[in-house]
Amino acid sequence: MATVRQGKIELLESAELVEGARVLVTVLPDDENYFWLEASQASLDTVWNNAEDDVYAQLLQT
């Protein structure tokens, strides 16, 4: 992740990049955050609300 400050892209975490390294940048407009949170939640619900995993809860009870 990165932010833009004074027209320059600044990484939020340090990274070892050689001078002239090519990078791929995806701009995420602020108004799209809600869309991506909702899209992620649907995927998480599919994984966590899985009746097949109930067998593991039963194993823990024994």
mmCIF file of N, CA and C in Angstrom:
data_model
loop_
_atom_site.group_PDB
_atom_site.id
_atom_site.type_symbol
_atom_site.label_atom_id
_atom_site.label_comp_id
_atom_site.label_asym_id
_atom_site.label_seq_id
_atom_site.Cartn_x
_atom_site.Cartn_y
_atom_site.Cartn_z
ATOM 1 N N MET A 1 0.846 -1.171 0.000
ATOM 2 C CA MET A 1 0.000 0.000 0.000
ATOM 3 C C MET A 1 0.893 1.236 0.000
ATOM 4 N N ALA A 2 0.292 2.298 -0.484
ATOM 5 C CA ALA A 2 1.025 3.551 -0.554
ATOM 6 C C ALA A 2 0.035 4.711 -0.536
ATOM 7 N N THR A 3 0.564 5.893 -0.316
ATOM 8 C CA THR A 3 -0.240 7.108 -0.382
ATOM 9 C C THR A 3 0.466 8.087 -1.303
ATOM 10 N N VAL A 4 -0.274 9.079 -1.738
ATOM 11 C CA VAL A 4 0.301 10.122 -2.576
ATOM 12 C C VAL A 4 0.459 11.373 -1.728
ATOM 13 N N ARG A 5 1.667 11.916 -1.711
ATOM 14 C CA ARG A 5 1.952 13.156 -0.986
ATOM 15 C C ARG A 5 2.750 14.065 -1.911
ATOM 16 N N GLN A 6 2.233 15.248 -2.123
ATOM 17 C CA GLN A 6 2.883 16.243 -2.979
ATOM 18 C C GLN A 6 3.242 15.657 -4.336
ATOM 19 N N GLY A 7 2.317 14.865 -4.872
ATOM 20 C CA GLY A 7 2.492 14.313 -6.209
ATOM 21 C C GLY A 7 3.415 13.115 -6.305
ATOM 22 N N LYS A 8 3.904 12.619 -5.186
ATOM 23 C CA LYS A 8 4.808 11.461 -5.196
ATOM 24 C C LYS A 8 4.160 10.309 -4.444
ATOM 25 N N ILE A 9 4.394 9.098 -4.920
ATOM 26 C CA ILE A 9 3.875 7.895 -4.278
ATOM 27 C C ILE A 9 4.846 7.473 -3.188
ATOM 28 N N GLU A 10 4.328 7.349 -1.949
ATOM 29 C CA GLU A 10 5.148 6.941 -0.818
ATOM 30 C C GLU A 10 4.615 5.623 -0.265
ATOM 31 N N LEU A 11 5.488 4.626 -0.178
ATOM 32 C CA LEU A 11 5.102 3.333 0.363
ATOM 33 C C LEU A 11 4.810 3.446 1.849
ATOM 34 N N LEU A 12 3.814 2.721 2.331
ATOM 35 C CA LEU A 12 3.495 2.716 3.750
ATOM 36 C C LEU A 12 4.461 1.835 4.533
ATOM 37 N N GLU A 13 5.061 0.862 3.881
ATOM 38 C CA GLU A 13 6.058 -0.001 4.492
ATOM 39 C C GLU A 13 7.313 0.050 3.634
ATOM 40 N N SER A 14 8.465 -0.071 4.259
ATOM 41 C CA SER A 14 9.706 -0.030 3.486
ATOM 42 C C SER A 14 9.820 -1.277 2.612
ATOM 43 N N ALA A 15 10.455 -1.116 1.482
ATOM 44 C CA ALA A 15 10.658 -2.231 0.552
ATOM 45 C C ALA A 15 12.007 -2.040 -0.132
ATOM 46 N N GLU A 16 12.671 -3.140 -0.389
ATOM 47 C CA GLU A 16 13.951 -3.102 -1.092
ATOM 48 C C GLU A 16 13.670 -3.040 -2.590
ATOM 49 N N LEU A 17 13.765 -1.854 -3.149
ATOM 50 C CA LEU A 17 13.538 -1.669 -4.587
ATOM 51 C C LEU A 17 14.803 -1.094 -5.205
ATOM 52 N N VAL A 18 15.222 -1.695 -6.294
ATOM 53 C CA VAL A 18 16.401 -1.166 -6.981
ATOM 54 C C VAL A 18 15.996 0.056 -7.791
ATOM 55 N N GLU A 19 16.930 0.956 -7.972
ATOM 56 C CA GLU A 19 16.675 2.163 -8.756
ATOM 57 C C GLU A 19 16.205 1.772 -10.159
ATOM 58 N N GLY A 20 15.114 2.365 -10.584
ATOM 59 C CA GLY A 20 14.571 2.084 -11.908
ATOM 60 C C GLY A 20 13.642 0.881 -11.952
ATOM 61 N N ALA A 21 13.366 0.275 -10.778
ATOM 62 C CA ALA A 21 12.466 -0.892 -10.745
ATOM 63 C C ALA A 21 11.100 -0.478 -11.273
ATOM 64 N N ARG A 22 10.507 -1.341 -12.033
ATOM 65 C CA ARG A 22 9.159 -1.094 -12.540
ATOM 66 C C ARG A 22 8.156 -1.591 -11.516
ATOM 67 N N VAL A 23 7.114 -0.830 -11.303
ATOM 68 C CA VAL A 23 6.083 -1.206 -10.343
ATOM 69 C C VAL A 23 4.720 -1.046 -10.994
ATOM 70 N N LEU A 24 3.762 -1.795 -10.483
ATOM 71 C CA LEU A 24 2.384 -1.708 -10.943
ATOM 72 C C LEU A 24 1.586 -0.979 -9.873
ATOM 73 N N VAL A 25 0.886 0.071 -10.264
ATOM 74 C CA VAL A 25 0.132 0.887 -9.318
ATOM 75 C C VAL A 25 -1.346 0.816 -9.670
ATOM 76 N N THR A 26 -2.182 0.534 -8.679
ATOM 77 C CA THR A 26 -3.631 0.550 -8.854
ATOM 78 C C THR A 26 -4.180 1.667 -7.985
ATOM 79 N N VAL A 27 -4.864 2.618 -8.601
ATOM 80 C CA VAL A 27 -5.431 3.734 -7.866
ATOM 81 C C VAL A 27 -6.796 3.320 -7.336
ATOM 82 N N LEU A 28 -7.003 3.475 -6.028
ATOM 83 C CA LEU A 28 -8.256 3.113 -5.385
ATOM 84 C C LEU A 28 -8.970 4.386 -4.939
ATOM 85 N N PRO A 29 -9.950 4.840 -5.701
ATOM 86 C CA PRO A 29 -10.687 6.038 -5.287
ATOM 87 C C PRO A 29 -11.363 5.803 -3.941
ATOM 88 N N ASP A 30 -11.443 6.859 -3.127
ATOM 89 C CA ASP A 30 -12.028 6.740 -1.794
ATOM 90 C C ASP A 30 -13.449 6.220 -1.821
ATOM 91 N N ASP A 31 -14.223 6.566 -2.836
ATOM 92 C CA ASP A 31 -15.623 6.149 -2.865
ATOM 93 C C ASP A 31 -15.807 4.677 -3.218
ATOM 94 N N GLU A 32 -14.724 3.960 -3.569
ATOM 95 C CA GLU A 32 -14.819 2.535 -3.881
ATOM 96 C C GLU A 32 -14.547 1.661 -2.657
ATOM 97 N N ASN A 33 -14.098 2.242 -1.567
ATOM 98 C CA ASN A 33 -13.783 1.443 -0.375
ATOM 99 C C ASN A 33 -14.974 0.610 0.069
ATOM 100 N N TYR A 34 -16.148 1.215 0.093
ATOM 101 C CA TYR A 34 -17.346 0.494 0.539
ATOM 102 C C TYR A 34 -17.613 -0.717 -0.348
ATOM 103 N N PHE A 35 -17.464 -0.562 -1.665
ATOM 104 C CA PHE A 35 -17.687 -1.681 -2.590
ATOM 105 C C PHE A 35 -16.770 -2.850 -2.257
ATOM 106 N N TRP A 36 -15.477 -2.564 -2.059
ATOM 107 C CA TRP A 36 -14.526 -3.638 -1.805
ATOM 108 C C TRP A 36 -14.747 -4.290 -0.444
ATOM 109 N N LEU A 37 -15.156 -3.504 0.545
ATOM 110 C CA LEU A 37 -15.472 -4.097 1.847
ATOM 111 C C LEU A 37 -16.657 -5.044 1.735
ATOM 112 N N GLU A 38 -17.679 -4.638 0.994
ATOM 113 C CA GLU A 38 -18.849 -5.493 0.818
ATOM 114 C C GLU A 38 -18.502 -6.755 0.027
ATOM 115 N N ALA A 39 -17.691 -6.614 -1.013
ATOM 116 C CA ALA A 39 -17.290 -7.773 -1.816
ATOM 117 C C ALA A 39 -16.488 -8.760 -0.971
ATOM 118 N N SER A 40 -15.614 -8.249 -0.142
ATOM 119 C CA SER A 40 -14.822 -9.109 0.730
ATOM 120 C C SER A 40 -15.701 -9.807 1.754
ATOM 121 N N GLN A 41 -16.668 -9.104 2.296
ATOM 122 C CA GLN A 41 -17.536 -9.681 3.319
ATOM 123 C C GLN A 41 -18.309 -10.875 2.775
ATOM 124 N N ALA A 42 -18.776 -10.788 1.542
ATOM 125 C CA ALA A 42 -19.511 -11.905 0.938
ATOM 126 C C ALA A 42 -18.625 -13.142 0.863
ATOM 127 N N SER A 43 -17.371 -12.968 0.504
ATOM 128 C CA SER A 43 -16.448 -14.102 0.436
ATOM 129 C C SER A 43 -16.176 -14.675 1.822
ATOM 130 N N LEU A 44 -15.975 -13.797 2.798
ATOM 131 C CA LEU A 44 -15.742 -14.266 4.162
ATOM 132 C C LEU A 44 -16.943 -15.022 4.713
ATOM 133 N N ASP A 45 -18.136 -14.525 4.425
ATOM 134 C CA ASP A 45 -19.342 -15.203 4.895
ATOM 135 C C ASP A 45 -19.436 -16.612 4.324
ATOM 136 N N THR A 46 -19.046 -16.776 3.069
ATOM 137 C CA THR A 46 -19.083 -18.099 2.443
ATOM 138 C C THR A 46 -18.144 -19.060 3.157
ATOM 139 N N VAL A 47 -16.973 -18.576 3.544
ATOM 140 C CA VAL A 47 -15.989 -19.423 4.208
ATOM 141 C C VAL A 47 -16.390 -19.710 5.655
ATOM 142 N N TRP A 48 -16.769 -18.687 6.412
ATOM 143 C CA TRP A 48 -17.019 -18.845 7.834
ATOM 144 C C TRP A 48 -18.378 -19.434 8.149
ATOM 145 N N ASN A 49 -19.374 -19.192 7.326
ATOM 146 C CA ASN A 49 -20.713 -19.745 7.565
ATOM 147 C C ASN A 49 -20.882 -21.038 6.781
ATOM 148 N N ASN A 50 -19.990 -21.970 7.025
ATOM 149 C CA ASN A 50 -19.920 -23.218 6.285
ATOM 150 C C ASN A 50 -20.316 -24.359 7.226
ATOM 151 N N ALA A 51 -21.466 -24.975 6.966
ATOM 152 C CA ALA A 51 -21.970 -26.050 7.829
ATOM 153 C C ALA A 51 -21.011 -27.245 7.881
ATOM 154 N N GLU A 52 -20.232 -27.438 6.845
ATOM 155 C CA GLU A 52 -19.295 -28.565 6.837
ATOM 156 C C GLU A 52 -18.235 -28.426 7.926
ATOM 157 N N ASP A 53 -17.951 -27.214 8.339
ATOM 158 C CA ASP A 53 -16.952 -27.010 9.390
ATOM 159 C C ASP A 53 -17.488 -27.338 10.781
ATOM 160 N N ASP A 54 -18.779 -27.545 10.909
ATOM 161 C CA ASP A 54 -19.350 -27.874 12.212
ATOM 162 C C ASP A 54 -18.763 -29.153 12.784
ATOM 163 N N VAL A 55 -18.281 -30.033 11.943
ATOM 164 C CA VAL A 55 -17.694 -31.286 12.414
ATOM 165 C C VAL A 55 -16.480 -31.007 13.301
ATOM 166 N N TYR A 56 -15.740 -29.926 13.027
ATOM 167 C CA TYR A 56 -14.578 -29.603 13.840
ATOM 168 C C TYR A 56 -15.001 -29.132 15.233
ATOM 169 N N ALA A 57 -16.090 -28.383 15.325
ATOM 170 C CA ALA A 57 -16.607 -27.964 16.620
ATOM 171 C C ALA A 57 -17.026 -29.193 17.441
ATOM 172 N N GLN A 58 -17.598 -30.175 16.775
ATOM 173 C CA GLN A 58 -18.001 -31.396 17.464
ATOM 174 C C GLN A 58 -16.777 -32.143 17.988
ATOM 175 N N LEU A 59 -15.711 -32.166 17.236
ATOM 176 C CA LEU A 59 -14.485 -32.840 17.665
ATOM 177 C C LEU A 59 -13.899 -32.166 18.902
ATOM 178 N N LEU A 60 -14.012 -30.854 18.985
ATOM 179 C CA LEU A 60 -13.479 -30.132 20.138
ATOM 180 C C LEU A 60 -14.260 -30.414 21.410
ATOM 181 N N GLN A 61 -15.517 -30.793 21.276
ATOM 182 C CA GLN A 61 -16.355 -31.054 22.438
ATOM 183 C C GLN A 61 -16.079 -32.412 23.069
ATOM 184 N N THR A 62 -15.436 -33.310 22.352
ATOM 185 C CA THR A 62 -15.180 -34.647 22.899
ATOM 186 C C THR A 62 -13.896 -34.720 23.656
#
